GROMACS .gro file of C-alpha atoms in nm:
model
  335
    1MET     CA    1   9.710   0.644   4.837
    2SER     CA    2   9.670   0.273   4.779
    3LYS     CA    3   9.416   0.085   4.985
    4GLN     CA    4   9.513  -0.128   5.282
    5ARG     CA    5   9.501  -0.501   5.223
    6ALA     CA    6   9.259  -0.740   5.395
    7PHE     CA    7   9.279  -1.119   5.412
    8SER     CA    8   9.049  -1.385   5.553
    9GLY     CA    9   8.915  -1.735   5.488
   10VAL     CA   10   8.664  -2.000   5.592
   11GLN     CA   11   8.704  -2.379   5.608
   12PRO     CA   12   8.509  -2.590   5.357
   13SER     CA   13   8.398  -2.840   5.618
   14GLY     CA   14   8.029  -2.892   5.553
   15ASN     CA   15   7.750  -2.654   5.460
   16PRO     CA   16   7.844  -2.303   5.584
   17HIS     CA   17   7.613  -2.191   5.862
   18LEU     CA   18   7.478  -1.857   5.975
   19GLY     CA   19   7.776  -1.803   6.204
   20ASN     CA   20   8.014  -1.832   5.906
   21TYR     CA   21   7.801  -1.593   5.704
   22ILE     CA   22   7.729  -1.328   5.971
   23GLY     CA   23   8.060  -1.359   6.153
   24ALA     CA   24   8.277  -1.358   5.842
   25ILE     CA   25   8.147  -1.351   5.485
   26ARG     CA   26   7.887  -1.075   5.525
   27ASN     CA   27   8.144  -0.856   5.698
   28TRP     CA   28   8.378  -0.905   5.403
   29VAL     CA   29   8.106  -0.800   5.161
   30GLU     CA   30   8.008  -0.490   5.358
   31GLY     CA   31   8.363  -0.361   5.387
   32GLN     CA   32   8.515  -0.483   5.062
   33ASP     CA   33   8.527  -0.144   4.885
   34GLN     CA   34   8.751  -0.009   5.165
   35TYR     CA   35   9.033  -0.257   5.107
   36GLU     CA   36   9.228  -0.461   4.856
   37ASN     CA   37   9.089  -0.802   4.954
   38TYR     CA   38   9.217  -1.158   4.936
   39PHE     CA   39   8.964  -1.418   5.048
   40CYS     CA   40   9.040  -1.787   5.025
   41VAL     CA   41   8.877  -2.120   5.094
   42VAL     CA   42   9.111  -2.263   5.358
   43ASP     CA   43   9.094  -2.628   5.257
   44LEU     CA   44   9.431  -2.711   5.416
   45HIS     CA   45   9.287  -2.625   5.756
   46ALA     CA   46   8.994  -2.860   5.701
   47ILE     CA   47   9.203  -3.178   5.722
   48THR     CA   48   9.290  -3.130   6.088
   49LEU     CA   49   8.980  -3.348   6.117
   50PRO     CA   50   8.920  -3.654   5.895
   51GLN     CA   51   8.760  -3.562   5.562
   52ASP     CA   52   8.610  -3.770   5.284
   53PRO     CA   53   8.814  -3.662   4.977
   54ALA     CA   54   8.514  -3.633   4.744
   55THR     CA   55   8.317  -3.437   5.001
   56LEU     CA   56   8.608  -3.203   5.069
   57ALA     CA   57   8.642  -3.128   4.699
   58SER     CA   58   8.269  -3.064   4.665
   59ASN     CA   59   8.254  -2.844   4.976
   60THR     CA   60   8.548  -2.639   4.852
   61TYR     CA   61   8.366  -2.536   4.534
   62THR     CA   62   8.041  -2.487   4.724
   63LEU     CA   63   8.208  -2.238   4.957
   64ALA     CA   64   8.379  -2.053   4.673
   65ALA     CA   65   8.042  -2.018   4.499
   66LEU     CA   66   7.886  -1.889   4.822
   67TYR     CA   67   8.155  -1.622   4.847
   68LEU     CA   68   8.037  -1.491   4.512
   69ALA     CA   69   7.668  -1.544   4.584
   70ALA     CA   70   7.695  -1.349   4.910
   71GLY     CA   71   7.817  -1.046   4.717
   72LEU     CA   72   8.195  -1.047   4.694
   73ASP     CA   73   8.281  -0.825   4.398
   74LEU     CA   74   8.579  -0.926   4.183
   75ASN     CA   75   8.654  -0.558   4.130
   76HIS     CA   76   8.747  -0.540   4.499
   77SER     CA   77   8.815  -0.899   4.603
   78THR     CA   78   9.037  -1.185   4.489
   79ILE     CA   79   8.891  -1.530   4.560
   80PHE     CA   80   9.107  -1.842   4.557
   81ILE     CA   81   9.162  -2.184   4.712
   82GLN     CA   82   9.436  -2.208   4.974
   83SER     CA   83   9.586  -2.538   4.856
   84HIS     CA   84   9.624  -2.399   4.503
   85VAL     CA   85   9.900  -2.167   4.629
   86SER     CA   86  10.188  -2.382   4.756
   87ALA     CA   87  10.354  -2.089   4.936
   88HIS     CA   88  10.104  -2.138   5.221
   89SER     CA   89  10.250  -2.477   5.309
   90GLU     CA   90  10.611  -2.372   5.252
   91LEU     CA   91  10.593  -2.061   5.470
   92THR     CA   92  10.424  -2.266   5.744
   93TRP     CA   93  10.730  -2.490   5.771
   94LEU     CA   94  10.966  -2.194   5.785
   95LEU     CA   95  10.759  -2.022   6.057
   96ASN     CA   96  10.721  -2.349   6.248
   97CYS     CA   97  11.093  -2.335   6.310
   98ILE     CA   98  11.073  -2.003   6.496
   99THR     CA   99  10.743  -2.064   6.681
  100PRO     CA  100  10.772  -2.197   7.039
  101VAL     CA  101  10.559  -2.505   7.105
  102ASN     CA  102  10.423  -2.356   7.426
  103TRP     CA  103  10.266  -2.071   7.224
  104LEU     CA  104  10.061  -2.330   7.036
  105GLU     CA  105   9.976  -2.536   7.343
  106ASP     CA  106   9.831  -2.220   7.502
  107MET     CA  107   9.579  -2.168   7.222
  108ILE     CA  108   9.226  -2.194   7.361
  109GLN     CA  109   9.079  -2.375   7.059
  110TYR     CA  110   9.356  -2.634   7.069
  111LYS     CA  111   9.291  -2.705   7.436
  112GLU     CA  112   8.917  -2.743   7.376
  113LYS     CA  113   8.952  -2.967   7.071
  114ALA     CA  114   9.232  -3.175   7.223
  115VAL     CA  115   9.007  -3.265   7.516
  116ARG     CA  116   8.738  -3.387   7.275
  117GLN     CA  117   8.978  -3.584   7.054
  118GLY     CA  118   9.180  -3.746   7.332
  119GLU     CA  119   9.454  -3.972   7.198
  120ASN     CA  120   9.358  -3.893   6.837
  121VAL     CA  121   9.497  -3.538   6.846
  122ASN     CA  122   9.709  -3.489   6.536
  123THR     CA  123  10.004  -3.256   6.483
  124GLY     CA  124   9.800  -3.046   6.242
  125LEU     CA  125   9.551  -2.953   6.514
  126LEU     CA  126   9.835  -2.818   6.727
  127ASP     CA  127  10.009  -2.650   6.435
  128TYR     CA  128   9.724  -2.502   6.234
  129PRO     CA  129   9.759  -2.158   6.399
  130VAL     CA  130  10.100  -2.133   6.228
  131LEU     CA  131   9.935  -2.218   5.897
  132MET     CA  132   9.677  -1.948   5.968
  133ALA     CA  133   9.956  -1.703   6.044
  134SER     CA  134  10.124  -1.796   5.716
  135ASP     CA  135   9.798  -1.743   5.528
  136ILE     CA  136   9.779  -1.387   5.658
  137LEU     CA  137  10.146  -1.292   5.651
  138LEU     CA  138  10.197  -1.409   5.292
  139TYR     CA  139   9.970  -1.128   5.173
  140GLN     CA  140  10.119  -0.863   5.403
  141ALA     CA  141   9.765  -0.801   5.526
  142ASP     CA  142   9.685  -0.486   5.722
  143LYS     CA  143   9.344  -0.609   5.837
  144VAL     CA  144   9.193  -0.952   5.905
  145PRO     CA  145   8.812  -0.959   5.937
  146VAL     CA  146   8.734  -1.254   6.166
  147GLY     CA  147   8.495  -1.371   6.433
  148GLU     CA  148   8.556  -1.306   6.802
  149ASP     CA  149   8.679  -1.665   6.850
  150GLN     CA  150   8.972  -1.601   6.615
  151LYS     CA  151   9.111  -1.300   6.801
  152GLN     CA  152   9.377  -1.507   6.979
  153HIS     CA  153   9.497  -1.641   6.644
  154ILE     CA  154   9.554  -1.289   6.513
  155GLU     CA  155   9.750  -1.207   6.827
  156LEU     CA  156   9.964  -1.515   6.765
  157THR     CA  157  10.014  -1.409   6.404
  158ARG     CA  158  10.140  -1.070   6.523
  159ASP     CA  159  10.376  -1.240   6.770
  160ILE     CA  160  10.518  -1.469   6.502
  161ALA     CA  161  10.573  -1.176   6.264
  162ALA     CA  162  10.742  -0.972   6.537
  163ARG     CA  163  10.966  -1.266   6.631
  164PHE     CA  164  11.069  -1.324   6.269
  165ASN     CA  165  11.140  -0.955   6.210
  166HIS     CA  166  11.344  -0.938   6.530
  167TYR     CA  167  11.565  -1.235   6.443
  168TYR     CA  168  11.596  -1.194   6.068
  169GLY     CA  169  11.482  -0.845   5.969
  170ASN     CA  170  11.812  -0.664   6.028
  171GLY     CA  171  11.615  -0.361   6.136
  172GLU     CA  172  11.357  -0.391   5.857
  173THR     CA  173  10.997  -0.514   5.863
  174ILE     CA  174  10.977  -0.822   5.646
  175LEU     CA  175  10.640  -0.948   5.773
  176LYS     CA  176  10.367  -0.696   5.847
  177GLN     CA  177  10.176  -0.731   6.175
  178PRO     CA  178   9.802  -0.735   6.096
  179GLU     CA  179   9.507  -0.608   6.298
  180ALA     CA  180   9.180  -0.795   6.350
  181ILE     CA  181   8.846  -0.648   6.243
  182ILE     CA  182   8.574  -0.793   6.467
  183ARG     CA  183   8.212  -0.690   6.430
  184LYS     CA  184   8.049  -0.614   6.765
  185GLU     CA  185   7.696  -0.737   6.693
  186GLY     CA  186   7.686  -1.100   6.590
  187ALA     CA  187   8.060  -1.149   6.613
  188ARG     CA  188   7.986  -1.476   6.789
  189VAL     CA  189   7.665  -1.641   6.669
  190MET     CA  190   7.544  -1.897   6.920
  191SER     CA  191   7.383  -2.240   6.890
  192LEU     CA  192   7.006  -2.275   6.850
  193THR     CA  193   7.008  -2.557   7.106
  194ASP     CA  194   7.236  -2.391   7.364
  195GLY     CA  195   7.273  -2.015   7.377
  196THR     CA  196   7.600  -2.043   7.572
  197LYS     CA  197   7.782  -2.231   7.294
  198LYS     CA  198   7.899  -2.108   6.956
  199MET     CA  199   7.712  -2.222   6.645
  200SER     CA  200   7.937  -2.489   6.495
  201LYS     CA  201   7.957  -2.735   6.208
  202SER     CA  202   8.103  -2.990   6.449
  203ASP     CA  203   7.786  -3.003   6.662
  204PRO     CA  204   7.630  -3.345   6.592
  205SER     CA  205   7.280  -3.193   6.581
  206ASP     CA  206   7.188  -3.010   6.261
  207LEU     CA  207   6.910  -2.844   6.464
  208SER     CA  208   7.179  -2.640   6.640
  209ARG     CA  209   7.249  -2.426   6.333
  210ILE     CA  210   7.093  -2.254   6.036
  211ASN     CA  211   7.288  -2.350   5.724
  212VAL     CA  212   7.312  -2.086   5.453
  213LEU     CA  213   7.166  -2.328   5.198
  214ASP     CA  214   6.882  -2.459   5.418
  215PRO     CA  215   6.550  -2.436   5.228
  216PRO     CA  216   6.268  -2.226   5.383
  217GLU     CA  217   6.081  -2.520   5.536
  218VAL     CA  218   6.397  -2.642   5.711
  219ILE     CA  219   6.471  -2.295   5.850
  220GLN     CA  220   6.115  -2.264   5.978
  221ASN     CA  221   6.134  -2.606   6.145
  222LYS     CA  222   6.466  -2.530   6.314
  223ILE     CA  223   6.343  -2.199   6.451
  224LYS     CA  224   6.019  -2.362   6.567
  225ARG     CA  225   6.220  -2.620   6.761
  226CYS     CA  226   6.505  -2.399   6.888
  227LYS     CA  227   6.567  -2.362   7.260
  228THR     CA  228   6.399  -2.074   7.443
  229ASP     CA  229   6.306  -1.988   7.801
  230PRO     CA  230   5.964  -1.971   7.976
  231ILE     CA  231   5.969  -1.593   8.023
  232ARG     CA  232   5.733  -1.368   7.828
  233GLY     CA  233   5.878  -1.043   7.702
  234LEU     CA  234   6.203  -1.053   7.505
  235GLU     CA  235   6.515  -0.854   7.588
  236PHE     CA  236   6.875  -0.809   7.477
  237ASP     CA  237   7.185  -0.853   7.693
  238ASN     CA  238   7.040  -1.039   7.991
  239PRO     CA  239   7.312  -1.290   8.090
  240GLU     CA  240   7.050  -1.513   8.249
  241ARG     CA  241   6.868  -1.541   7.912
  242PRO     CA  242   7.139  -1.643   7.660
  243GLU     CA  243   6.896  -1.797   7.412
  244CYS     CA  244   6.679  -1.485   7.416
  245ASN     CA  245   6.975  -1.259   7.346
  246ASN     CA  246   7.101  -1.489   7.070
  247LEU     CA  247   6.769  -1.510   6.885
  248LEU     CA  248   6.705  -1.137   6.912
  249THR     CA  249   7.057  -1.074   6.780
  250LEU     CA  250   6.989  -1.300   6.482
  251TYR     CA  251   6.669  -1.106   6.416
  252LEU     CA  252   6.862  -0.780   6.442
  253LEU     CA  253   7.124  -0.895   6.194
  254MET     CA  254   6.884  -1.043   5.940
  255SER     CA  255   6.590  -0.800   5.957
  256GLY     CA  256   6.766  -0.471   5.891
  257LYS     CA  257   6.596  -0.312   6.192
  258THR     CA  258   6.779  -0.126   6.466
  259LYS     CA  259   6.837  -0.267   6.813
  260ALA     CA  260   6.608  -0.004   6.963
  261GLU     CA  261   6.331  -0.090   6.715
  262ILE     CA  262   6.353  -0.460   6.794
  263ALA     CA  263   6.369  -0.404   7.169
  264ALA     CA  264   6.047  -0.201   7.149
  265GLU     CA  265   5.878  -0.444   6.909
  266CYS     CA  266   5.955  -0.755   7.114
  267GLN     CA  267   5.942  -0.634   7.474
  268ASP     CA  268   5.594  -0.778   7.534
  269MET     CA  269   5.612  -1.072   7.291
  270GLY     CA  270   5.593  -1.441   7.363
  271TRP     CA  271   5.799  -1.693   7.170
  272GLY     CA  272   5.497  -1.803   6.968
  273GLN     CA  273   5.476  -1.453   6.819
  274PHE     CA  274   5.849  -1.401   6.777
  275LYS     CA  275   5.964  -1.726   6.617
  276PRO     CA  276   5.767  -1.677   6.290
  277LEU     CA  277   5.912  -1.325   6.260
  278LEU     CA  278   6.265  -1.459   6.299
  279ALA     CA  279   6.207  -1.744   6.054
  280GLU     CA  280   6.067  -1.500   5.797
  281ALA     CA  281   6.367  -1.268   5.836
  282LEU     CA  282   6.606  -1.560   5.786
  283VAL     CA  283   6.423  -1.694   5.480
  284GLU     CA  284   6.408  -1.350   5.318
  285GLY     CA  285   6.769  -1.271   5.402
  286LEU     CA  286   6.914  -1.598   5.273
  287GLY     CA  287   6.683  -1.640   4.971
  288PRO     CA  288   6.874  -1.414   4.727
  289ILE     CA  289   7.205  -1.576   4.824
  290GLN     CA  290   7.065  -1.922   4.763
  291GLN     CA  291   6.929  -1.821   4.421
  292LYS     CA  292   7.260  -1.662   4.314
  293TYR     CA  293   7.451  -1.963   4.445
  294GLN     CA  294   7.251  -2.199   4.225
  295GLU     CA  295   7.317  -1.983   3.918
  296ILE     CA  296   7.692  -1.992   3.986
  297MET     CA  297   7.699  -2.367   4.046
  298ASP     CA  298   7.513  -2.418   3.719
  299ASP     CA  299   7.798  -2.235   3.540
  300ARG     CA  300   8.101  -2.436   3.653
  301ALA     CA  301   8.323  -2.286   3.382
  302TYR     CA  302   8.268  -1.938   3.526
  303LEU     CA  303   8.347  -2.052   3.881
  304GLU     CA  304   8.665  -2.225   3.769
  305SER     CA  305   8.776  -1.916   3.576
  306VAL     CA  306   8.728  -1.702   3.888
  307LEU     CA  307   8.938  -1.942   4.096
  308ARG     CA  308   9.206  -1.973   3.828
  309GLU     CA  309   9.246  -1.597   3.804
  310GLY     CA  310   9.236  -1.571   4.183
  311ARG     CA  311   9.516  -1.825   4.216
  312MET     CA  312   9.739  -1.633   3.975
  313LYS     CA  313   9.684  -1.302   4.157
  314ALA     CA  314   9.739  -1.463   4.497
  315GLU     CA  315  10.052  -1.647   4.385
  316ALA     CA  316  10.214  -1.328   4.261
  317ILE     CA  317  10.197  -1.167   4.605
  318ALA     CA  318  10.249  -1.483   4.812
  319ASN     CA  319  10.560  -1.587   4.621
  320GLN     CA  320  10.709  -1.240   4.658
  321THR     CA  321  10.670  -1.258   5.037
  322LEU     CA  322  10.802  -1.614   5.046
  323THR     CA  323  11.112  -1.508   4.854
  324GLN     CA  324  11.175  -1.226   5.103
  325VAL     CA  325  11.144  -1.467   5.396
  326LYS     CA  326  11.372  -1.729   5.240
  327THR     CA  327  11.632  -1.468   5.153
  328ALA     CA  328  11.627  -1.337   5.511
  329LEU     CA  329  11.673  -1.692   5.640
  330GLY     CA  330  11.976  -1.743   5.416
  331TYR     CA  331  11.833  -1.962   5.144
  332SER     CA  332  11.972  -1.907   4.796
  333LEU     CA  333  11.718  -1.852   4.522
  334PRO     CA  334  11.686  -2.099   4.230
  335LEU     CA  335  11.934  -2.030   3.949
   0.00000   0.00000   0.00000
């Protein structure tokens, strides 16, 4: 039997942080041999916020290199850049025309971001869940490994696929409804300055996050200065100690130890003992990725060849799906 297909992507908006790595990229790496994988750099999503063109271009290649440095294997995974495959934009328009506006207005992330942006909310911010749905549906994905915060988007993707199939499928499934894969531990990595908020690139303070490419001294400084509580003895899952749970979870995910081992190790610790252990685990865990990343960036021809081949593989599948959708809608194919 052929493997099921998985699809996912990350925005190239700034240096990827630990939440991007733990919540997405590392999950892809760990499960890649189970699926036929398509992973892209979703640069079209990035421009829902203003971007400097040169920075966007640079960040796009940085993220693609990090995909490889983190361990994505080209024998299992196809890596490409979203904007290189025009079917993503074309399918978005077609699906826009069957997606009710109130579905998009109900999206939690849209509501949160719209409040922050006020009168500057652009149409792309409202509509990007349809682009995300198109990204996934183009590849007829069975599984979508994402963070907990993206679960609602996968539900919307399923609704859009079901609606299209109902109106235009004539009893057949044209667009496959995907399922989300969400890792339980670390599915939502929280800020170093506020354990109740998600780690985010949009936070104005760089101290709120560990970036994957942060050098050791920067990581150590951020952990030294991160928010804690005054209680001695560290514990998981206490809702009144969000920072404690977040930092222990980071240690769990980066140290390779079990939850039971860490709970026993840290139950009598103070923060002065624990923070150096966490910093060391982060430095050791990210070090090999940083070294491999630099090797890839020093060989630009190799990186471009990977992305060129990835685009061709992605286009072959995406264009096939797009043709099926256009035919179902009544569009004649080019002569």
